[in-house]
mmCIF file of C-alpha atoms and ligand atoms in Angstrom:
data_model
loop_
_atom_site.group_PDB
_atom_site.id
_atom_site.type_symbol
_atom_site.label_atom_id
_atom_site.label_comp_id
_atom_site.label_asym_id
_atom_site.label_seq_id
_atom_site.Cartn_x
_atom_site.Cartn_y
_atom_site.Cartn_z
ATOM 1 C CA MET R 29 4.639 16.495 -7.196
ATOM 2 C CA SER R 30 3.064 17.023 -10.606
ATOM 3 C CA VAL R 31 -0.127 18.534 -12.015
ATOM 4 C CA LYS R 32 0.237 16.945 -15.458
ATOM 5 C CA HIS R 33 1.405 13.522 -14.245
ATOM 6 C CA PRO R 34 0.089 12.997 -10.675
ATOM 7 C CA ILE R 35 1.041 10.046 -8.482
ATOM 8 C CA ILE R 36 -1.262 8.395 -5.946
ATOM 9 C CA ALA R 37 0.390 5.923 -3.545
ATOM 10 C CA VAL R 38 -1.295 3.527 -1.146
ATOM 11 C CA THR R 39 1.272 2.288 1.329
ATOM 12 C CA GLY R 40 1.024 -0.291 4.082
ATOM 13 C CA SER R 41 2.614 -3.316 5.656
ATOM 14 C CA SER R 42 2.295 -6.824 4.257
ATOM 15 C CA GLY R 43 -1.233 -8.063 4.907
ATOM 16 C CA ALA R 44 -2.449 -4.586 5.863
ATOM 17 C CA GLY R 45 -5.011 -4.538 3.071
ATOM 18 C CA THR R 46 -3.399 -2.376 0.382
ATOM 19 C CA SER R 47 -4.434 -4.800 -2.376
ATOM 20 C CA THR R 48 -7.987 -4.666 -1.037
ATOM 21 C CA VAL R 49 -7.883 -0.846 -1.037
ATOM 22 C CA LYS R 50 -6.487 -0.917 -4.583
ATOM 23 C CA VAL R 51 -9.807 -2.405 -5.719
ATOM 24 C CA ALA R 52 -11.672 0.562 -4.191
ATOM 25 C CA PHE R 53 -9.429 2.959 -6.143
ATOM 26 C CA GLU R 54 -9.888 0.982 -9.374
ATOM 27 C CA HIS R 55 -13.669 1.379 -8.988
ATOM 28 C CA ILE R 56 -13.217 5.152 -8.640
ATOM 29 C CA PHE R 57 -10.906 5.263 -11.682
ATOM 30 C CA TYR R 58 -13.469 3.303 -13.717
ATOM 31 C CA ARG R 59 -16.382 5.539 -12.734
ATOM 32 C CA GLU R 60 -14.345 8.706 -13.358
ATOM 33 C CA GLY R 61 -13.006 7.402 -16.703
ATOM 34 C CA ILE R 62 -9.419 7.702 -15.461
ATOM 35 C CA ASP R 63 -6.597 5.823 -17.200
ATOM 36 C CA ALA R 64 -4.341 4.833 -14.290
ATOM 37 C CA VAL R 65 -0.999 3.049 -14.578
ATOM 38 C CA VAL R 66 -0.889 0.556 -11.674
ATOM 39 C CA ILE R 67 2.464 -0.185 -10.019
ATOM 40 C CA GLU R 68 2.731 -3.092 -7.556
ATOM 41 C CA GLY R 69 5.293 -2.349 -4.854
ATOM 42 C CA ASP R 70 6.397 -5.988 -4.590
ATOM 43 C CA SER R 71 7.912 -5.640 -8.082
ATOM 44 C CA PHE R 72 10.613 -3.451 -6.546
ATOM 45 C CA HIS R 73 11.936 -6.256 -4.369
ATOM 46 C CA ARG R 74 15.659 -6.736 -5.024
ATOM 47 C CA TYR R 75 15.666 -10.561 -5.065
ATOM 48 C CA ASP R 76 13.414 -13.305 -6.379
ATOM 49 C CA ARG R 77 12.054 -15.888 -3.954
ATOM 50 C CA ASN R 78 14.980 -18.326 -4.122
ATOM 51 C CA GLU R 79 17.634 -15.577 -3.918
ATOM 52 C CA MET R 80 15.745 -13.975 -1.017
ATOM 53 C CA ARG R 81 15.671 -17.209 0.945
ATOM 54 C CA GLU R 82 19.462 -17.493 0.590
ATOM 55 C CA LYS R 83 19.958 -13.856 1.608
ATOM 56 C CA VAL R 84 17.734 -14.388 4.664
ATOM 57 C CA LYS R 85 19.808 -17.400 5.757
ATOM 58 C CA GLU R 86 23.029 -15.420 5.208
ATOM 59 C CA ALA R 87 21.698 -12.494 7.268
ATOM 60 C CA GLU R 88 20.555 -14.825 10.052
ATOM 61 C CA ARG R 89 24.041 -16.362 10.186
ATOM 62 C CA LYS R 90 25.476 -12.859 10.567
ATOM 63 C CA GLY R 91 22.770 -11.819 13.064
ATOM 64 C CA ILE R 92 21.736 -8.769 11.030
ATOM 65 C CA PRO R 93 18.126 -7.654 10.384
ATOM 66 C CA PHE R 94 17.064 -8.324 6.800
ATOM 67 C CA SER R 95 13.548 -8.417 5.331
ATOM 68 C CA HIS R 96 11.254 -7.319 2.498
ATOM 69 C CA PHE R 97 10.454 -4.243 4.595
ATOM 70 C CA GLY R 98 13.967 -2.797 4.441
ATOM 71 C CA PRO R 99 16.075 -1.016 1.771
ATOM 72 C CA ALA R 100 18.578 -3.897 1.497
ATOM 73 C CA ALA R 101 15.887 -6.120 -0.054
ATOM 74 C CA ASN R 102 14.295 -3.505 -2.306
ATOM 75 C CA ILE R 103 15.529 -1.411 -5.223
ATOM 76 C CA LEU R 104 14.101 1.784 -3.738
ATOM 77 C CA ASP R 105 16.369 3.920 -5.929
ATOM 78 C CA LYS R 106 14.580 2.541 -8.991
ATOM 79 C CA LEU R 107 11.210 3.170 -7.354
ATOM 80 C CA GLU R 108 12.157 6.820 -6.740
ATOM 81 C CA GLU R 109 13.495 7.039 -10.306
ATOM 82 C CA LEU R 110 10.165 5.745 -11.650
ATOM 83 C CA PHE R 111 8.224 8.288 -9.564
ATOM 84 C CA ARG R 112 10.535 11.146 -10.638
ATOM 85 C CA GLN R 113 10.414 10.179 -14.313
ATOM 86 C CA TYR R 114 6.651 9.702 -14.313
ATOM 87 C CA SER R 115 6.128 12.959 -12.439
ATOM 88 C CA GLU R 116 8.167 14.832 -15.076
ATOM 89 C CA THR R 117 7.218 12.996 -18.293
ATOM 90 C CA GLY R 118 4.411 10.480 -17.699
ATOM 91 C CA THR R 119 6.742 7.651 -18.716
ATOM 92 C CA GLY R 120 8.717 4.911 -16.935
ATOM 93 C CA GLN R 121 9.406 1.206 -16.561
ATOM 94 C CA ARG R 122 7.496 -1.437 -14.573
ATOM 95 C CA ARG R 123 7.466 -5.178 -13.904
ATOM 96 C CA TYR R 124 5.529 -7.644 -11.730
ATOM 97 C CA TYR R 125 6.435 -10.039 -8.893
ATOM 98 C CA LEU R 126 4.567 -13.330 -9.356
ATOM 99 C CA HIS R 127 3.483 -14.575 -5.922
ATOM 100 C CA ASN R 128 1.750 -17.838 -6.861
ATOM 101 C CA GLU R 129 0.846 -20.243 -9.698
ATOM 102 C CA GLU R 130 -2.247 -18.253 -10.641
ATOM 103 C CA GLU R 131 -0.250 -15.043 -11.109
ATOM 104 C CA ALA R 132 2.656 -16.875 -12.804
ATOM 105 C CA ALA R 133 0.728 -19.006 -15.301
ATOM 106 C CA PRO R 134 0.008 -16.225 -17.862
ATOM 107 C CA TRP R 135 3.729 -15.372 -17.919
ATOM 108 C CA GLY R 136 4.977 -18.961 -18.271
ATOM 109 C CA GLN R 137 7.304 -18.375 -15.318
ATOM 110 C CA PRO R 138 7.610 -20.064 -11.906
ATOM 111 C CA PRO R 139 6.064 -18.322 -8.874
ATOM 112 C CA GLY R 140 8.489 -16.147 -6.895
ATOM 113 C CA THR R 141 10.055 -14.571 -9.995
ATOM 114 C CA PHE R 142 9.897 -11.143 -11.666
ATOM 115 C CA THR R 143 8.516 -10.463 -15.118
ATOM 116 C CA PRO R 144 10.776 -8.515 -17.511
ATOM 117 C CA TRP R 145 10.855 -4.717 -17.223
ATOM 118 C CA GLU R 146 8.539 -3.065 -19.746
ATOM 119 C CA PRO R 147 7.612 0.538 -20.599
ATOM 120 C CA ILE R 148 4.461 1.711 -18.864
ATOM 121 C CA PRO R 149 1.573 2.459 -21.287
ATOM 122 C CA GLU R 150 1.656 5.956 -22.787
ATOM 123 C CA GLY R 151 -1.030 8.604 -22.265
ATOM 124 C CA SER R 152 -2.041 7.679 -18.711
ATOM 125 C CA ASP R 153 -3.836 10.190 -16.480
ATOM 126 C CA LEU R 154 -2.032 9.169 -13.279
ATOM 127 C CA LEU R 155 0.251 6.583 -11.705
ATOM 128 C CA PHE R 156 -1.214 4.465 -8.896
ATOM 129 C CA TYR R 157 1.211 2.653 -6.568
ATOM 130 C CA GLU R 158 0.191 -0.036 -4.058
ATOM 131 C CA GLY R 159 2.775 -1.586 -1.774
ATOM 132 C CA LEU R 160 5.156 -1.291 1.161
ATOM 133 C CA HIS R 161 7.153 1.823 0.328
ATOM 134 C CA GLY R 162 4.945 4.510 -1.259
ATOM 135 C CA GLY R 163 6.042 7.036 1.374
ATOM 136 C CA VAL R 164 9.469 5.758 2.280
ATOM 137 C CA VAL R 165 12.364 8.089 3.103
ATOM 138 C CA THR R 166 15.859 6.765 3.890
ATOM 139 C CA ASP R 167 19.385 8.271 3.887
ATOM 140 C CA GLU R 168 19.591 7.380 0.194
ATOM 141 C CA VAL R 169 16.075 7.923 -1.212
ATOM 142 C CA ASN R 170 13.010 10.106 -0.752
ATOM 143 C CA VAL R 171 10.160 8.387 -2.545
ATOM 144 C CA ALA R 172 7.486 10.364 -0.644
ATOM 145 C CA GLN R 173 8.478 13.714 -2.192
ATOM 146 C CA TRP R 174 7.093 12.675 -5.608
ATOM 147 C CA VAL R 175 3.664 11.578 -4.367
ATOM 148 C CA ASP R 176 0.643 13.879 -4.795
ATOM 149 C CA LEU R 177 -1.757 11.845 -2.661
ATOM 150 C CA LEU R 178 -0.266 9.451 -0.082
ATOM 151 C CA ILE R 179 -2.662 7.041 1.624
ATOM 152 C CA GLY R 180 -1.793 4.792 4.576
ATOM 153 C CA VAL R 181 -3.565 1.472 5.138
ATOM 154 C CA VAL R 182 -2.717 0.734 8.742
ATOM 155 C CA PRO R 183 -4.867 -1.745 10.638
ATOM 156 C CA VAL R 184 -3.931 -2.023 14.296
ATOM 157 C CA VAL R 185 -1.062 -4.481 14.392
ATOM 158 C CA ASN R 186 -2.880 -7.465 15.945
ATOM 159 C CA LEU R 187 -5.429 -7.235 13.133
ATOM 160 C CA GLU R 188 -2.694 -6.771 10.542
ATOM 161 C CA TRP R 189 -0.979 -9.927 11.740
ATOM 162 C CA ILE R 190 -4.249 -11.894 11.649
ATOM 163 C CA GLN R 191 -4.870 -10.677 8.087
ATOM 164 C CA LYS R 192 -1.340 -11.544 6.986
ATOM 165 C CA ILE R 193 -1.336 -15.005 8.549
ATOM 166 C CA HIS R 194 -4.683 -15.860 6.978
ATOM 167 C CA ARG R 195 -3.775 -14.469 3.564
ATOM 168 C CA ASP R 196 -0.285 -15.995 3.410
ATOM 169 C CA CYS R 197 -1.618 -19.412 4.449
ATOM 170 C CA LYS R 198 -4.670 -19.328 2.172
ATOM 171 C CA SER R 199 -3.171 -17.670 -0.949
ATOM 172 C CA ARG R 200 0.587 -18.312 -0.740
ATOM 173 C CA GLY R 201 0.790 -21.787 0.791
ATOM 174 C CA TYR R 202 2.692 -20.842 3.946
ATOM 175 C CA SER R 203 2.209 -22.383 7.409
ATOM 176 C CA PRO R 204 1.119 -20.157 10.325
ATOM 177 C CA GLU R 205 4.508 -20.864 11.935
ATOM 178 C CA ALA R 206 6.408 -19.712 8.841
ATOM 179 C CA VAL R 207 4.351 -16.501 8.639
ATOM 180 C CA THR R 208 4.915 -15.858 12.342
ATOM 181 C CA ASP R 209 8.675 -16.246 11.814
ATOM 182 C CA THR R 210 8.477 -13.752 8.935
ATOM 183 C CA ILE R 211 6.623 -11.268 11.146
ATOM 184 C CA LEU R 212 9.304 -11.604 13.821
ATOM 185 C CA ARG R 213 12.179 -11.272 11.302
ATOM 186 C CA ARG R 214 10.666 -8.108 9.814
ATOM 187 C CA MET R 215 10.219 -6.242 13.114
ATOM 188 C CA HIS R 216 13.385 -4.092 12.931
ATOM 189 C CA ASP R 217 12.637 -2.929 9.388
ATOM 190 C CA TYR R 218 8.928 -2.546 10.224
ATOM 191 C CA VAL R 219 9.810 -0.015 12.935
ATOM 192 C CA HIS R 220 12.485 1.828 10.923
ATOM 193 C CA TYR R 221 11.000 1.901 7.394
ATOM 194 C CA ILE R 222 7.303 0.950 7.356
ATOM 195 C CA THR R 223 5.677 2.758 10.289
ATOM 196 C CA PRO R 224 7.482 6.150 9.811
ATOM 197 C CA GLN R 225 5.621 6.495 6.482
ATOM 198 C CA PHE R 226 2.294 6.859 8.285
ATOM 199 C CA SER R 227 3.370 10.191 9.748
ATOM 200 C CA ARG R 228 3.842 11.480 6.182
ATOM 201 C CA THR R 229 0.590 10.220 4.703
ATOM 202 C CA ASP R 230 -2.192 12.608 3.710
ATOM 203 C CA ILE R 231 -4.857 10.177 4.930
ATOM 204 C CA ASN R 232 -4.584 7.022 7.063
ATOM 205 C CA PHE R 233 -7.298 4.373 7.148
ATOM 206 C CA GLN R 234 -6.866 2.374 10.351
ATOM 207 C CA ARG R 235 -9.213 -0.567 10.891
ATOM 208 C CA VAL R 236 -9.726 -1.340 14.578
ATOM 209 C CA PRO R 237 -11.483 -4.579 15.594
ATOM 210 C CA THR R 238 -14.280 -4.539 18.151
ATOM 211 C CA VAL R 239 -13.770 -8.234 18.904
ATOM 212 C CA ASP R 240 -10.949 -9.843 20.837
ATOM 213 C CA THR R 241 -7.689 -10.122 18.885
ATOM 214 C CA SER R 242 -5.450 -10.445 21.938
ATOM 215 C CA ASN R 243 -3.601 -13.437 20.536
ATOM 216 C CA PRO R 244 -3.428 -12.865 16.773
ATOM 217 C CA PHE R 245 -1.382 -16.015 16.254
ATOM 218 C CA ILE R 246 -4.281 -18.316 17.117
ATOM 219 C CA ALA R 247 -7.133 -16.314 15.557
ATOM 220 C CA ARG R 248 -9.418 -18.606 13.566
ATOM 221 C CA ASP R 249 -10.724 -15.895 11.250
ATOM 222 C CA ILE R 250 -10.263 -12.275 10.230
ATOM 223 C CA PRO R 251 -12.592 -9.860 12.072
ATOM 224 C CA THR R 252 -15.256 -8.850 9.562
ATOM 225 C CA PRO R 253 -15.951 -5.227 8.585
ATOM 226 C CA ASP R 254 -18.959 -5.246 10.916
ATOM 227 C CA GLU R 255 -16.654 -6.365 13.741
ATOM 228 C CA SER R 256 -14.558 -3.228 13.401
ATOM 229 C CA PHE R 257 -14.408 0.542 13.138
ATOM 230 C CA VAL R 258 -12.161 2.544 10.803
ATOM 231 C CA VAL R 259 -10.234 5.515 12.188
ATOM 232 C CA ILE R 260 -9.659 7.951 9.305
ATOM 233 C CA ARG R 261 -6.992 10.573 10.057
ATOM 234 C CA PHE R 262 -6.312 13.581 7.766
ATOM 235 C CA ARG R 263 -2.831 15.114 8.220
ATOM 236 C CA ASP R 264 -4.115 18.448 6.829
ATOM 237 C CA PRO R 265 -7.893 18.476 6.200
ATOM 238 C CA LYS R 266 -7.708 21.920 4.543
ATOM 239 C CA LYS R 267 -5.309 20.631 1.874
ATOM 240 C CA PHE R 268 -8.138 18.664 0.272
ATOM 241 C CA GLY R 269 -11.102 20.735 1.523
ATOM 242 C CA ILE R 270 -12.422 17.951 3.741
ATOM 243 C CA ASP R 271 -16.034 18.712 4.784
ATOM 244 C CA PHE R 272 -16.510 16.852 8.070
ATOM 245 C CA PRO R 273 -20.197 17.845 8.602
ATOM 246 C CA TYR R 274 -20.908 16.378 5.126
ATOM 247 C CA LEU R 275 -19.007 13.171 5.948
ATOM 248 C CA LEU R 276 -20.803 12.834 9.297
ATOM 249 C CA ALA R 277 -24.142 13.227 7.517
ATOM 250 C CA MET R 278 -23.269 10.738 4.780
ATOM 251 C CA LEU R 279 -21.667 8.070 6.993
ATOM 252 C CA HIS R 280 -24.316 6.795 9.420
ATOM 253 C CA ASP R 281 -23.033 6.208 12.977
ATOM 254 C CA SER R 282 -19.748 8.005 12.254
ATOM 255 C CA PHE R 283 -18.290 10.449 14.770
ATOM 256 C CA MET R 284 -15.332 12.801 15.183
ATOM 257 C CA SER R 285 -12.672 11.640 17.668
ATOM 258 C CA ARG R 286 -10.329 14.589 16.972
ATOM 259 C CA ARG R 287 -10.436 17.734 14.822
ATOM 260 C CA ASN R 288 -8.790 15.853 11.945
ATOM 261 C CA THR R 289 -10.096 12.345 12.619
ATOM 262 C CA ILE R 290 -13.437 10.743 11.792
ATOM 263 C CA VAL R 291 -14.392 7.222 12.937
ATOM 264 C CA VAL R 292 -16.756 5.157 10.791
ATOM 265 C CA PRO R 293 -18.277 1.675 11.209
ATOM 266 C CA GLY R 294 -16.083 -0.936 9.501
ATOM 267 C CA GLY R 295 -18.834 -1.794 7.065
ATOM 268 C CA LYS R 296 -18.749 1.807 5.804
ATOM 269 C CA MET R 297 -15.028 1.762 4.884
ATOM 270 C CA GLY R 298 -15.704 1.340 1.172
ATOM 271 C CA LEU R 299 -18.325 4.110 1.129
ATOM 272 C CA ALA R 300 -16.061 6.366 3.195
ATOM 273 C CA MET R 301 -13.199 5.859 0.744
ATOM 274 C CA GLU R 302 -15.499 6.608 -2.179
ATOM 275 C CA ILE R 303 -16.951 9.872 -0.798
ATOM 276 C CA ILE R 304 -13.609 11.066 0.556
ATOM 277 C CA LEU R 305 -11.346 10.112 -2.340
ATOM 278 C CA THR R 306 -13.558 10.685 -5.387
ATOM 279 C CA PRO R 307 -13.686 14.504 -5.087
ATOM 280 C CA ILE R 308 -9.945 14.644 -4.355
ATOM 281 C CA ILE R 309 -9.141 12.569 -7.452
ATOM 282 C CA HIS R 310 -11.725 14.462 -9.537
ATOM 283 C CA GLU R 311 -10.093 17.804 -8.636
ATOM 284 C CA MET R 312 -6.665 16.291 -9.402
ATOM 285 C CA MET R 313 -7.911 15.422 -12.901
ATOM 286 C CA GLU R 314 -9.518 18.847 -13.410
ATOM 287 C CA ARG R 315 -6.205 20.512 -12.571
ATOM 288 C CA ARG R 316 -4.450 18.149 -15.008
ATOM 289 C CA ARG R 317 -6.924 18.961 -17.803
ATOM 290 C CA ARG R 318 -6.412 22.692 -17.274
ATOM 291 C CA GLU R 319 -2.632 22.172 -17.469
ATOM 292 C CA LEU R 320 -2.590 20.060 -20.662
HETATM 293 N N1 ATP C 414 -11.031 -3.961 5.281
HETATM 294 C C1 ATP C 414 -10.902 -5.307 5.373
HETATM 295 N N2 ATP C 414 -11.876 -6.044 5.941
HETATM 296 C C2 ATP C 414 -11.751 -7.399 6.015
HETATM 297 N N3 ATP C 414 -10.678 -8.100 5.557
HETATM 298 C C3 ATP C 414 -9.681 -7.389 4.990
HETATM 299 C C4 ATP C 414 -9.727 -5.974 4.856
HETATM 300 N N4 ATP C 414 -8.589 -5.572 4.221
HETATM 301 C C5 ATP C 414 -7.869 -6.680 3.986
HETATM 302 N N5 ATP C 414 -8.511 -7.773 4.424
HETATM 303 C C6 ATP C 414 -8.039 -9.160 4.323
HETATM 304 O O1 ATP C 414 -6.702 -9.193 4.813
HETATM 305 C C7 ATP C 414 -5.871 -10.030 3.972
HETATM 306 C C8 ATP C 414 -4.712 -9.203 3.411
HETATM 307 O O2 ATP C 414 -5.275 -8.217 2.551
HETATM 308 P P1 ATP C 414 -4.442 -7.772 1.256
HETATM 309 O O3 ATP C 414 -4.075 -8.943 0.439
HETATM 310 O O4 ATP C 414 -5.197 -6.643 0.616
HETATM 311 O O5 ATP C 414 -3.134 -7.235 1.967
HETATM 312 P P2 ATP C 414 -1.882 -6.529 1.268
HETATM 313 O O6 ATP C 414 -1.605 -5.300 2.075
HETATM 314 O O7 ATP C 414 -2.108 -6.352 -0.170
HETATM 315 O O8 ATP C 414 -0.751 -7.591 1.503
HETATM 316 P P3 ATP C 414 0.643 -7.671 0.668
HETATM 317 O O9 ATP C 414 1.199 -6.280 0.652
HETATM 318 O O10 ATP C 414 1.448 -8.639 1.435
HETATM 319 O O11 ATP C 414 0.226 -8.146 -0.703
HETATM 320 C C9 ATP C 414 -6.772 -10.573 2.895
HETATM 321 O O12 ATP C 414 -7.206 -11.858 3.292
HETATM 322 C C10 ATP C 414 -7.947 -9.614 2.867
HETATM 323 O O13 ATP C 414 -9.137 -10.269 2.485
HETATM 324 O O1 5RP C 415 4.124 -9.885 0.810
HETATM 325 C C1 5RP C 415 5.172 -9.371 0.557
HETATM 326 C C2 5RP C 415 5.444 -8.009 0.995
HETATM 327 O O2 5RP C 415 5.866 -8.128 2.315
HETATM 328 C C3 5RP C 415 6.245 -9.992 -0.308
HETATM 329 O O3 5RP C 415 6.050 -9.444 -1.603
HETATM 330 C C4 5RP C 415 6.044 -11.439 -0.415
HETATM 331 O O4 5RP C 415 6.059 -11.929 0.873
HETATM 332 C C5 5RP C 415 7.191 -11.987 -1.275
HETATM 333 O O5 5RP C 415 7.749 -12.989 -0.569
HETATM 334 P P1 5RP C 415 7.385 -14.493 -0.981
HETATM 335 O O6 5RP C 415 8.128 -14.756 -2.253
HETATM 336 O O7 5RP C 415 7.869 -15.314 0.176
HETATM 337 O O8 5RP C 415 5.894 -14.545 -1.159
#
């Protein structure tokens, strides 16, 4: 935790919507004039695409669980080191994982490879992480301890799988069968490393469809925002001074389902994020300015 060099992490499974949520944060940073260093969690994978495919085959031969969700396929020690260093000094190293031709072209590298490590820009106001492991804790690392605001993006799993299948087929050139195999292969690590994070998060945004998603593997399209609600759970509402009567007034058709949980129409997810997160981030920056 740091007042001078705060860290915000948005964590969620593959296809959960963390990249989509990142855009909402970038809008808030722009409006608040905040200089945020963005870290993409995929850049802390341990292997590039070709190496990973070989490691997957090797693990399958040995009958051991192995996936991008687990510590064996990610350099989580370096992720914790980045968070610790940034938290203490506002400095660190980052790189990018290039998923497709569009991302790879500017770097002159093939898709499925990492860019070189580079120093993060100096003078940033905060570090913003988006990826799989923003709140991960294992026997070897505790990434969560360095995070000042930890957000979970956790659509109900049938919806998450629909989103992943559609995105991986449309943007990464995979077949529905290949994505389904990936989902199956990742299940052990999903249960042991991804979902436990959502008990540590400060706020979870959980999109719940109001249309049938009973068989996510044959869904023709992703349920739209208007075909869903968003369950927003606050682990400790007092920590950030959450004003539920204000939120209920601002978010039409929202309602409280528990003392720490407000439910909003799916189409209001962006507005809900803005009116919930902006004051939290604004106060974070005020505290930083007083400390500098
Ligand atoms: N709130 C939402 N409403 C409708 N569609 C969504 C929503 N969030 C995400 N999606 C869709 O789900 C798919 C996956 O979203 P996104 O790419 O943000 O996931 P991700 O968590 O970043 O995945 P990965 O970690 O694998 O990169 C995309 O097609 C995106 O358009
Ligand atoms: O989405 C991801 C997170 O789970 C991985 O970053 C992505 O799947 C990398 O694997 P590939 O090289 O096959 O795209």
